[in-house]
Short mmCIF file of C-alpha atoms and ligand atoms in Angstrom, two decimals:
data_model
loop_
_atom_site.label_atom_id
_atom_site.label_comp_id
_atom_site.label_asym_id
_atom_site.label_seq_id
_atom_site.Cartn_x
_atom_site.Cartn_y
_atom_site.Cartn_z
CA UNK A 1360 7.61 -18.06 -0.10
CA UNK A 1361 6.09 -14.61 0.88
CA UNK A 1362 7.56 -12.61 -2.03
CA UNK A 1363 7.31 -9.19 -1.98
CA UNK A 1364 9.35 -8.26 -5.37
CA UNK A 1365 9.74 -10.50 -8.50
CA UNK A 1366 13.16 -12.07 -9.48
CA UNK A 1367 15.11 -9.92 -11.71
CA UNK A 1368 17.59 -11.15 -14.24
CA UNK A 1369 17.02 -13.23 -17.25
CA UNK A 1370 15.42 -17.08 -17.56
CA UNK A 1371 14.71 -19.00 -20.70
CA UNK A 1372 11.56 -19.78 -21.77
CA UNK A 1373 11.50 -23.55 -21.37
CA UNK A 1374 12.40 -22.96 -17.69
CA UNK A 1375 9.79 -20.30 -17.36
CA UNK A 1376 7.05 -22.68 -18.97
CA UNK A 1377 8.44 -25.31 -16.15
CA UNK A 1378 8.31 -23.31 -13.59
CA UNK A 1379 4.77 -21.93 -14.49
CA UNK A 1380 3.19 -25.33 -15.44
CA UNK A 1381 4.38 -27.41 -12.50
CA UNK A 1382 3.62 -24.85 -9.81
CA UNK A 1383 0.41 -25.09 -11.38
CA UNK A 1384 0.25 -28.96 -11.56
CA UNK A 1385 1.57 -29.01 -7.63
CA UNK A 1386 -1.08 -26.37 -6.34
CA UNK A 1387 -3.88 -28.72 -8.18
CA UNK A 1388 -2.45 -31.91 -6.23
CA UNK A 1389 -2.59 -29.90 -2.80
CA UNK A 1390 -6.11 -28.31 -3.81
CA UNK A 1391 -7.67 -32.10 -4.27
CA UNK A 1392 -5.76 -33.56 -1.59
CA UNK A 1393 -3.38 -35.69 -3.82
CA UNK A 1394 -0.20 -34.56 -3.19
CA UNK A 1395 1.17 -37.97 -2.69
CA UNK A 1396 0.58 -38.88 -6.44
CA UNK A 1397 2.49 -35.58 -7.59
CA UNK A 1398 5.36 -36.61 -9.92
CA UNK A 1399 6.64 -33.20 -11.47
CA UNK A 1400 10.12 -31.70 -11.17
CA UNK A 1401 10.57 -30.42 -7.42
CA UNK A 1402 13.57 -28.74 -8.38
CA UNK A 1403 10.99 -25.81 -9.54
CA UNK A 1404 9.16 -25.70 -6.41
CA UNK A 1405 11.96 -25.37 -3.65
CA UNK A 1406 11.49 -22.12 -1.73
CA UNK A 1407 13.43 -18.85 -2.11
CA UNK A 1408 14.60 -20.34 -5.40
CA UNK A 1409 14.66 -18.47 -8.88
CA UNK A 1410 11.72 -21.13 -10.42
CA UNK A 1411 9.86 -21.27 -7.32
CA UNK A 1412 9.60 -16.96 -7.65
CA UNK A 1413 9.04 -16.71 -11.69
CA UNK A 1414 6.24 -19.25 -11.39
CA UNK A 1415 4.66 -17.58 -8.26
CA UNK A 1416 4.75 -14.13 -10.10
CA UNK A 1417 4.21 -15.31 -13.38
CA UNK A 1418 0.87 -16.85 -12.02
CA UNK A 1419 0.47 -13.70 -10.35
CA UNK A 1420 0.40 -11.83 -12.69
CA UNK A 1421 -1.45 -13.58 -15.35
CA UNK A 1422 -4.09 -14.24 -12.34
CA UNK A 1423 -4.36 -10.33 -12.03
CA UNK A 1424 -6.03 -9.90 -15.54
CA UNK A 1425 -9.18 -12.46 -14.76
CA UNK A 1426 -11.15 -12.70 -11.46
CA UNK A 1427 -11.68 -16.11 -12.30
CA UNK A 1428 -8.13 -17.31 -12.86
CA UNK A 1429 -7.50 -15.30 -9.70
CA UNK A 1430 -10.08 -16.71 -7.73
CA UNK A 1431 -8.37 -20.37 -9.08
CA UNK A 1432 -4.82 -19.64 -7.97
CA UNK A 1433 -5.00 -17.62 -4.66
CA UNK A 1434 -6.97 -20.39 -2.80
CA UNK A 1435 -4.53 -22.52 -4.10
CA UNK A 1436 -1.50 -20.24 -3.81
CA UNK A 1437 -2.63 -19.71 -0.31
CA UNK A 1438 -2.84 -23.23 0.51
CA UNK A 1439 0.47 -23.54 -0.77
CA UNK A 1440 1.64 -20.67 1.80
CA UNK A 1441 0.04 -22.40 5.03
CA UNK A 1442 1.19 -25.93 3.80
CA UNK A 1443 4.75 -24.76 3.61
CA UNK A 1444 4.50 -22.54 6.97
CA UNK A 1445 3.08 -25.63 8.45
CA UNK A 1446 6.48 -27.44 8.32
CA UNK A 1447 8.86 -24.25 8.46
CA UNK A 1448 12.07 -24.98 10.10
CA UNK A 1449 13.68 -22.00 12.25
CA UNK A 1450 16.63 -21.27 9.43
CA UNK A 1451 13.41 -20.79 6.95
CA UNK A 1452 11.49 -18.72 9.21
CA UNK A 1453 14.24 -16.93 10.26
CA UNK A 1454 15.06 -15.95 6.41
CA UNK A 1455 11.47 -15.13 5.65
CA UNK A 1456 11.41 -12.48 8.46
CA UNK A 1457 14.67 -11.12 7.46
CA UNK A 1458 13.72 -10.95 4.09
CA UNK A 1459 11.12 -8.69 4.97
CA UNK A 1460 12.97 -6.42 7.29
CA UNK A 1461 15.40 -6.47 4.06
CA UNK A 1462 13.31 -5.70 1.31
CA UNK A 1463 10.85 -2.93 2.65
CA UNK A 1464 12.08 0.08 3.60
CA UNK A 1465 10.10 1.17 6.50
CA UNK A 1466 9.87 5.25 4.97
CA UNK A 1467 9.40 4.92 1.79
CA UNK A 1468 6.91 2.35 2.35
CA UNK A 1469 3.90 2.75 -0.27
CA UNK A 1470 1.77 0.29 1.38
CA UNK A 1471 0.36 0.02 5.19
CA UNK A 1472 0.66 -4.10 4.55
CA UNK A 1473 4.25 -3.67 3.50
CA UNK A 1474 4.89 -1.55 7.05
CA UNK A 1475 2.92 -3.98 8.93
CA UNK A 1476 5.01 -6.97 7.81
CA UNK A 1477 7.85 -5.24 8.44
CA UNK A 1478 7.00 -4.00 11.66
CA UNK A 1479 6.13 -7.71 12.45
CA UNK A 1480 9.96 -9.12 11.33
CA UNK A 1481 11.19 -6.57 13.49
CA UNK A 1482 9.16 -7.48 16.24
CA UNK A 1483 9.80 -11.19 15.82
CA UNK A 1484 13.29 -11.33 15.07
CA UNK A 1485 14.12 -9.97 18.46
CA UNK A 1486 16.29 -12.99 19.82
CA UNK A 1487 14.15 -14.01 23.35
CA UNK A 1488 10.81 -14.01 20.70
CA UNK A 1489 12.28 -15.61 17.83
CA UNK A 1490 13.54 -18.46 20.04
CA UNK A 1491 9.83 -18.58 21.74
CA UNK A 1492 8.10 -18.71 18.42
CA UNK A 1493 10.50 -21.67 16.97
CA UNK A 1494 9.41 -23.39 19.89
CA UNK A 1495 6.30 -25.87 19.66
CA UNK A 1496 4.20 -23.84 22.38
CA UNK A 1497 0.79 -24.16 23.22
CA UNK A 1498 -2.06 -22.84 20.77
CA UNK A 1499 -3.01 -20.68 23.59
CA UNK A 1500 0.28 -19.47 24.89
CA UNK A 1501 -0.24 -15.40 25.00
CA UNK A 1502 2.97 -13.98 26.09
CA UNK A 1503 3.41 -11.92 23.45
CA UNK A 1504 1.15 -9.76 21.24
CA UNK A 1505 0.85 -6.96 18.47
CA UNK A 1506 -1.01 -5.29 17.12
CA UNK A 1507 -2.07 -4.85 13.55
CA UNK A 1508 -5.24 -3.03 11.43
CA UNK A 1509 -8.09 -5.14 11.37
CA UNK A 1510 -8.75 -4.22 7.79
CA UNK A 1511 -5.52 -6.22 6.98
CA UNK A 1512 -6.99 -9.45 8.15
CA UNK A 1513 -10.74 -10.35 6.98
CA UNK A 1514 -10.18 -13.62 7.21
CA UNK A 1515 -8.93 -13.33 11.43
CA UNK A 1516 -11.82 -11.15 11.65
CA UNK A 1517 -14.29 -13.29 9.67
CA UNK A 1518 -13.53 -16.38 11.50
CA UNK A 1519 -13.65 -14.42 14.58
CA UNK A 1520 -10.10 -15.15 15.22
CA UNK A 1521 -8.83 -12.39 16.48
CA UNK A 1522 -9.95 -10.00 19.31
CA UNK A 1523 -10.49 -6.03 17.89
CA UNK A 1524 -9.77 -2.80 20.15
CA UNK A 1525 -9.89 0.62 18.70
CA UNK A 1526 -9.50 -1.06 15.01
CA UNK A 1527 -6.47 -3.11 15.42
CA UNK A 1528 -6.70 -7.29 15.76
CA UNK A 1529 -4.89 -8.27 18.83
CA UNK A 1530 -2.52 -11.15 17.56
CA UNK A 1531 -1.14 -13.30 19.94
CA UNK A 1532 2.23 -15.24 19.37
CA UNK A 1533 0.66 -18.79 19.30
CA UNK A 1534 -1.13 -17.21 16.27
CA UNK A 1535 1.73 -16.01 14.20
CA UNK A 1536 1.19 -18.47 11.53
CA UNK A 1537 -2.21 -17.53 11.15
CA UNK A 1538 -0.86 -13.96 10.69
CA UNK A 1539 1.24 -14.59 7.89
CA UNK A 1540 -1.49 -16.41 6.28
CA UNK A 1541 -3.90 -14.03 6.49
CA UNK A 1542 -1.57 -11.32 5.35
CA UNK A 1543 -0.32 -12.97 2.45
CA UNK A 1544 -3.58 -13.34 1.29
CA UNK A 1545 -4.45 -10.13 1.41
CA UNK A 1546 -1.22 -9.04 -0.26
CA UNK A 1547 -2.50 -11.11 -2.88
CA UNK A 1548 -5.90 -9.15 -2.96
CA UNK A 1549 -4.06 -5.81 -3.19
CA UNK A 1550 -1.89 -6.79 -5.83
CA UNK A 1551 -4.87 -8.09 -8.16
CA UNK A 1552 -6.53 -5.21 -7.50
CA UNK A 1553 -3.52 -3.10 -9.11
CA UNK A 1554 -5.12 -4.68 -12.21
CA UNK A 1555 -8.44 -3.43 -11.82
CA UNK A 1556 -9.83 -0.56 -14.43
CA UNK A 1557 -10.98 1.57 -11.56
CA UNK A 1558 -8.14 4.37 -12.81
CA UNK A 1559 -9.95 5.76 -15.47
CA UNK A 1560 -6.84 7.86 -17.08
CA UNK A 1561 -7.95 11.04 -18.10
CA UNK A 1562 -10.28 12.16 -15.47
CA UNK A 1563 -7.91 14.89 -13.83
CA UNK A 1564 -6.25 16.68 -16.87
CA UNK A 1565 -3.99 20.22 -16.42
CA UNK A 1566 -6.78 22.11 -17.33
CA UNK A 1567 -9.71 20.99 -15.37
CA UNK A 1568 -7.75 20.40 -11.80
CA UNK A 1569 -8.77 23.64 -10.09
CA UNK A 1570 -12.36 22.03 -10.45
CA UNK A 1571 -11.54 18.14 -9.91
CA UNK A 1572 -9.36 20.07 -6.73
CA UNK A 1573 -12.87 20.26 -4.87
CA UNK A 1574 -12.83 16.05 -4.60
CA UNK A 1575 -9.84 16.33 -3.11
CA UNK A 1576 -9.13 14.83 0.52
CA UNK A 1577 -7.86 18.20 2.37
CA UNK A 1578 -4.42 16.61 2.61
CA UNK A 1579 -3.70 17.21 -1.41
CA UNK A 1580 -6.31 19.92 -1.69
CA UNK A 1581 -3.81 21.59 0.48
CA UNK A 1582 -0.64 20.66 -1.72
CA UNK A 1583 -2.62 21.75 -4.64
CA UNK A 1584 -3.39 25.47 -3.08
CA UNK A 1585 0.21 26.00 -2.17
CA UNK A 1586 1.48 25.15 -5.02
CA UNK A 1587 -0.79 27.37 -7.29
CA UNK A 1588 -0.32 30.54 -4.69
CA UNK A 1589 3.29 29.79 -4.13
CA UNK A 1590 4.48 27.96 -7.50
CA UNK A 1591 6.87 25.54 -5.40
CA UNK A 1592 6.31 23.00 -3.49
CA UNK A 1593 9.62 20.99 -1.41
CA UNK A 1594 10.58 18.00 -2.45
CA UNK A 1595 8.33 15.30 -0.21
CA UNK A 1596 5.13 17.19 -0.55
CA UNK A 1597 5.82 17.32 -4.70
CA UNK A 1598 6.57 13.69 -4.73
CA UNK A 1599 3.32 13.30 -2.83
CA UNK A 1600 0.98 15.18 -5.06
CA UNK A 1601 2.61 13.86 -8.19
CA UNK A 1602 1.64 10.04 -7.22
CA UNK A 1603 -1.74 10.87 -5.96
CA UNK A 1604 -2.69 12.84 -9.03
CA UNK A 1605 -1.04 9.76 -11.41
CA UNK A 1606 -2.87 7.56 -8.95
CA UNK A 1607 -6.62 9.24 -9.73
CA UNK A 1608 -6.02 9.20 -13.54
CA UNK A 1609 -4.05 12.17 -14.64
CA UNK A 1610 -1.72 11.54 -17.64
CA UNK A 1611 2.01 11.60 -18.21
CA UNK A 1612 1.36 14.68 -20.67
CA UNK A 1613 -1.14 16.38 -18.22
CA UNK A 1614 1.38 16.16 -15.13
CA UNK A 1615 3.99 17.48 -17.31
CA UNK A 1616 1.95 20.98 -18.29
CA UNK A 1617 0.47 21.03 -14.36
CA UNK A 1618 4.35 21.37 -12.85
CA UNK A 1619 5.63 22.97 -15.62
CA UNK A 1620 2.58 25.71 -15.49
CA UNK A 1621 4.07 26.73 -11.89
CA UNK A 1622 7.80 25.55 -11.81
CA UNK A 1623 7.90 28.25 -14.56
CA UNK A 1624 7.05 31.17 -12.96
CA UNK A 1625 8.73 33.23 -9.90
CA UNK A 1626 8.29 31.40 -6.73
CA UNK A 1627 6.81 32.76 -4.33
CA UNK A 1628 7.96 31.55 -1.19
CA UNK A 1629 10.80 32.27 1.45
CA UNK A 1630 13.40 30.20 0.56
CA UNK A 1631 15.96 30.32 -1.39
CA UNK A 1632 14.27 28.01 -4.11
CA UNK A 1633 16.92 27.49 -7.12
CA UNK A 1634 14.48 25.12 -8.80
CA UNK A 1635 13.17 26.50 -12.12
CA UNK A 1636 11.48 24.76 -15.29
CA UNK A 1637 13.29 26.27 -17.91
CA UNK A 1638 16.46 26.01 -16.01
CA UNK A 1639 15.98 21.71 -15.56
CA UNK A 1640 13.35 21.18 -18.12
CA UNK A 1641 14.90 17.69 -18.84
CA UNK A 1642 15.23 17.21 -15.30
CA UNK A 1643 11.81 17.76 -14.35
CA UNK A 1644 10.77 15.80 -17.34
CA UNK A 1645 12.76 12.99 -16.17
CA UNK A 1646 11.63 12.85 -12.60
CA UNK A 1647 7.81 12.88 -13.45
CA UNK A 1648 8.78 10.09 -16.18
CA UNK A 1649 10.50 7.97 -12.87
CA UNK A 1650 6.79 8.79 -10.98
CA UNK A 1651 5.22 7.35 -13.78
CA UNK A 1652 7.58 4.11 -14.05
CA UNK A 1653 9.00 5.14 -17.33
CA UNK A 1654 12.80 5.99 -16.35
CA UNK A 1655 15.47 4.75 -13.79
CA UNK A 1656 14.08 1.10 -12.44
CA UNK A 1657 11.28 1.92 -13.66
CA UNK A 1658 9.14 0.81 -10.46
CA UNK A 1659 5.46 2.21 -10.76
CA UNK A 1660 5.04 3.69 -7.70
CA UNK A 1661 1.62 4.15 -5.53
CA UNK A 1662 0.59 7.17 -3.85
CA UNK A 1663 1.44 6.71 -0.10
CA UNK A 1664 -1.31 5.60 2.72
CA UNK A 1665 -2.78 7.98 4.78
CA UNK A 1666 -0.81 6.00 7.80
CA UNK A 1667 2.64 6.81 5.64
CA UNK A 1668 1.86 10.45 5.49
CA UNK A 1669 0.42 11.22 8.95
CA UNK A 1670 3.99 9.60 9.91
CA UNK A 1671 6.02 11.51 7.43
CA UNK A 1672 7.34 14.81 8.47
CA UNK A 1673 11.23 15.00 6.81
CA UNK A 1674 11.68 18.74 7.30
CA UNK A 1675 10.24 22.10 9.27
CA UNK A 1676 9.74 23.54 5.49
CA UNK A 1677 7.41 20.54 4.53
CA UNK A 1678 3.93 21.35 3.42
CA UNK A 1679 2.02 18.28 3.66
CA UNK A 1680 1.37 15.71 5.83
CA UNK A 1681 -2.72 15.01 7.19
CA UNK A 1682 -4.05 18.44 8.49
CA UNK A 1683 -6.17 16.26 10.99
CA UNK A 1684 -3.36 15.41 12.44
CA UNK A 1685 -0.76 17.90 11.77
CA UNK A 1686 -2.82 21.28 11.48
CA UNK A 1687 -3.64 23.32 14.13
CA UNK A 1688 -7.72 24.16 14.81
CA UNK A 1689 -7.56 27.83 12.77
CA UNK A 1690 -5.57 25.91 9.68
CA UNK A 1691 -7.99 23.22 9.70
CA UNK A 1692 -10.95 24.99 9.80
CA UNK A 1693 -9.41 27.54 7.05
CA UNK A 1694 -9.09 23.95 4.92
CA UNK A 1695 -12.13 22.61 4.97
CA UNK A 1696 -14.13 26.16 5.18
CA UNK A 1697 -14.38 26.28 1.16
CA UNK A 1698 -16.59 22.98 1.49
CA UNK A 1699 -18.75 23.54 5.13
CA UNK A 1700 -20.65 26.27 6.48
CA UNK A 1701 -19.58 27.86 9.81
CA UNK A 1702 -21.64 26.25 12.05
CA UNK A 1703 -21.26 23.19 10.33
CA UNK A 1704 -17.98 23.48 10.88
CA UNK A 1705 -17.53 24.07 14.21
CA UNK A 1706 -19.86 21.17 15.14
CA UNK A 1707 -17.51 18.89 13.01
CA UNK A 1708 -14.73 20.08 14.62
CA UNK A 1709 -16.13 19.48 17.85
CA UNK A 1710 -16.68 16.13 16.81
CA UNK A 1711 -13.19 15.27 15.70
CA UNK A 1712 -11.78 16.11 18.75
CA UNK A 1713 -9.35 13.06 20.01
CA UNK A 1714 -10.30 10.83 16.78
CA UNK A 1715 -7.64 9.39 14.75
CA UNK A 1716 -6.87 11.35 11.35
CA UNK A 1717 -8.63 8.80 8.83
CA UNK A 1718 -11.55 8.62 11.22
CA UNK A 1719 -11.70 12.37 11.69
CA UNK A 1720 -11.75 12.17 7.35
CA UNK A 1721 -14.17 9.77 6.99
CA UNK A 1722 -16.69 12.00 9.12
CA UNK A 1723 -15.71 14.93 7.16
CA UNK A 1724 -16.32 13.10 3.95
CA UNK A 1725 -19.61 11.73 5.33
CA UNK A 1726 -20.93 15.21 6.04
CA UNK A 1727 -19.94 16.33 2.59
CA UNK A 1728 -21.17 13.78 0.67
CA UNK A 1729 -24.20 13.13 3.13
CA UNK A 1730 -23.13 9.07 2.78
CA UNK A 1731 -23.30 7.00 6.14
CA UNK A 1732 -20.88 3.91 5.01
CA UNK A 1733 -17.60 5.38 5.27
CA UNK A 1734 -15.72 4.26 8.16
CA UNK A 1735 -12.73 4.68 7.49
CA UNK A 1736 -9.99 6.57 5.15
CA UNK A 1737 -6.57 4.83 4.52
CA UNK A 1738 -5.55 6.26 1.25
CA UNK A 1739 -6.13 9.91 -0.38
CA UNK A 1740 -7.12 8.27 -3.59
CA UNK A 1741 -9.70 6.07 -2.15
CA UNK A 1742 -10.83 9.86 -0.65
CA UNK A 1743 -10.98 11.16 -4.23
CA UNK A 1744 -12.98 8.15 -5.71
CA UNK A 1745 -15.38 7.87 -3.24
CA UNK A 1746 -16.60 11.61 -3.23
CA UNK A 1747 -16.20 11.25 -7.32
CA UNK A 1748 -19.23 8.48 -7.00
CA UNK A 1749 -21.31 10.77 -5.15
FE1 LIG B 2471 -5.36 12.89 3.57
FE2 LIG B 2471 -5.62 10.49 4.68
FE3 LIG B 2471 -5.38 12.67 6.21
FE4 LIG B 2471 -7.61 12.21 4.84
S1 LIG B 2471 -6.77 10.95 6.51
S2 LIG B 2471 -6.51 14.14 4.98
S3 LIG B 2471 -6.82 11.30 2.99
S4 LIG B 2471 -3.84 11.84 4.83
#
């Protein structure tokens, strides 16, 4: 009912136009209250079922291409949620969780939704608060809570829901259905917005990235300057760069002539680095080709969030990670010194002092692009566009 990834395998048409047309038939009924005078097939709306997923992502994804025919089926797809996690039995609940816990894999993670629902099955399927929750208990009862980033609930916050400290929604157990609700519609939001033609491919191309480097958060700024002095980067902090330069528009072609620019000359670096372009051309080839969704399972994959790479840190040779959190004070300030003055840049520093990382960015990109609305930074490519308006 909360579907993460679409079906795969194969379905015939005819079953596909079923499944399509009377999910769409059903969520009309429920939208006007006439649910009762539904007679369509059930068989293609039963939960966890083949149907019941190829006409939720087939709507999906059709929805995705029009605001309007989004706007249409995510109240109603929504309403379809809440109506079925109204009458949820424990064996369903219990499979919904696990099917979380199952399919996202906490570390390689793309999305800070996708960690926070699985940090939530975790939390939930632990036996003494699974057994609580399954019980009817009061719509006050507070004996457990987590936490989770306001900006993941609108709706909570909206309504006034939900109580906020230091930008997380305090979520109570008598309020885990409202949770789930709440989250899947914003899992719908993200995924429309997948859709949207804010990528405008081209932008960063092989030759003009030194340049287009100087809209770059200081996370991949940093990746960027390493790899030009040094010509190698380890494996994490290349996968890294790779997404969040496909992610702000640079082409297939153009990633191909950035990596193969440096992987072709002498490294420059300690180790022992046996990795060489004209050694694994194909190689190479192939593994910015996966990036790109072209080879393997050919899954499209997103740049990580600022909260997956402040986490990340797989090895003592890795480059990366967020240099407001993982830099000392004289790397910082040797970062961000090609973009603030000295003084300027003590005072900011002064300022960051204790904040979390994608606070601590937001200032910085405040002060550099003299804009007051940015409160917060959760992705490196939102970083990029943002500074790219200015
Ligand atoms: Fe990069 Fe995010 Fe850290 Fe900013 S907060 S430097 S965008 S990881």
């Amino acid at each position: 009912m909360f579907y993460i990834y679409p079906p795969s395998g194969k379905i015939s048409l005819h079953h596909m136009e079923n499944s399509v047309f009377t999910r769409l038939d059903y969520l009309e009924h429920l939208y006007s209250d006439r649910v009762k005078y539904f007679h369509g097939n059930f068989e293609f709306l039963l939960e966890n079922t083949l149907h019941d997923r190829v006409g939720h992502f087939t709507l999906r994804l059709l929805a995705a291409l029009s605001s309007d025919l989004w706007t249409y089926w995510s109240v109603r797809e929504v309403l379809l949620f809440k109506h079925r996690l109204a009458k949820i039995s424990s064996k369903l609940l219990y499979k919904l969780l696990r099917s979380f816990s199952q399919q996202i894999k906490p570390f390689n993670s793309e999305s800070l939704i996708q960690l926070t629902l699985y940090q939530i099955s975790i939390l939930y399927l632990k036996p003494h608060i699974f057994k609580h929750l399954s019980y009817n208990h009061s719509e006050e009862c507070k004996l457990y809570s987590c936490k989770v980033r306001f900006e993941l609930l609108p709706n909570l916050i909206k309504s006034r829901k939900v109580t906020i400290n230091a930008g997380y929604a305090i979520i109570y157990c008598s309020q885990w259905k409202l949770l789930l609700e709440s989250l899947f519609f914003t899992y719908l939001r993200i995924q429309k917005n997948i859709f949207k033609s804010e990528t405008k491919y081209g932008i960063i191309t092989a030759v003009n990235i030194n340049t287009e480097s100087n809209h770059f958060p200081p996370c991949m700024k940093h990746l960027h300057t390493v790899l030009r002095n040094k010509h190698r980067l380890s494996h994490y902090a290349r996968f890294t760069l790779s997404l969040f330069l496909k992610d702000c528009g640079m082409e297939l072609n153009d990633a191909i002539i950035y990596w193969k620019e440096e992987y072709s000359k002498e490294h420059n670096c300690n180790s022992v680095c046996l990795h060489n372009w004209n050694a694994s051309e194909k190689k190479f080839i192939y593994s910015i080709r996966h990036l790109y969704g072209l080879e393997g399972s050919k899954k499209d994959y997103a740049a990580p969030d600022c909260s997956i790479i402040c986490k990340t840190m797989p090895g003592p040779k890795y480059e990366g990670g967020c240099p407001f959190q993982h830099f000392d004070e004289i790397h910082l300030k040797h970062l961000l010194s090609s973009s603030l003055k000295e003084r300027k840049l003590m005072n900011f520093i002064k300022t960051i002092h204790r904040r979390k990382p994608n606070e601590a960015c937001a200032e910085y990109l405040k002060l550099i692009t003299k804009r007051t609305q940015i409160l917060f930074i959760s992705n490196p490519v939102q970083f990029y566009h943002m500074l790219n308006k200015t």
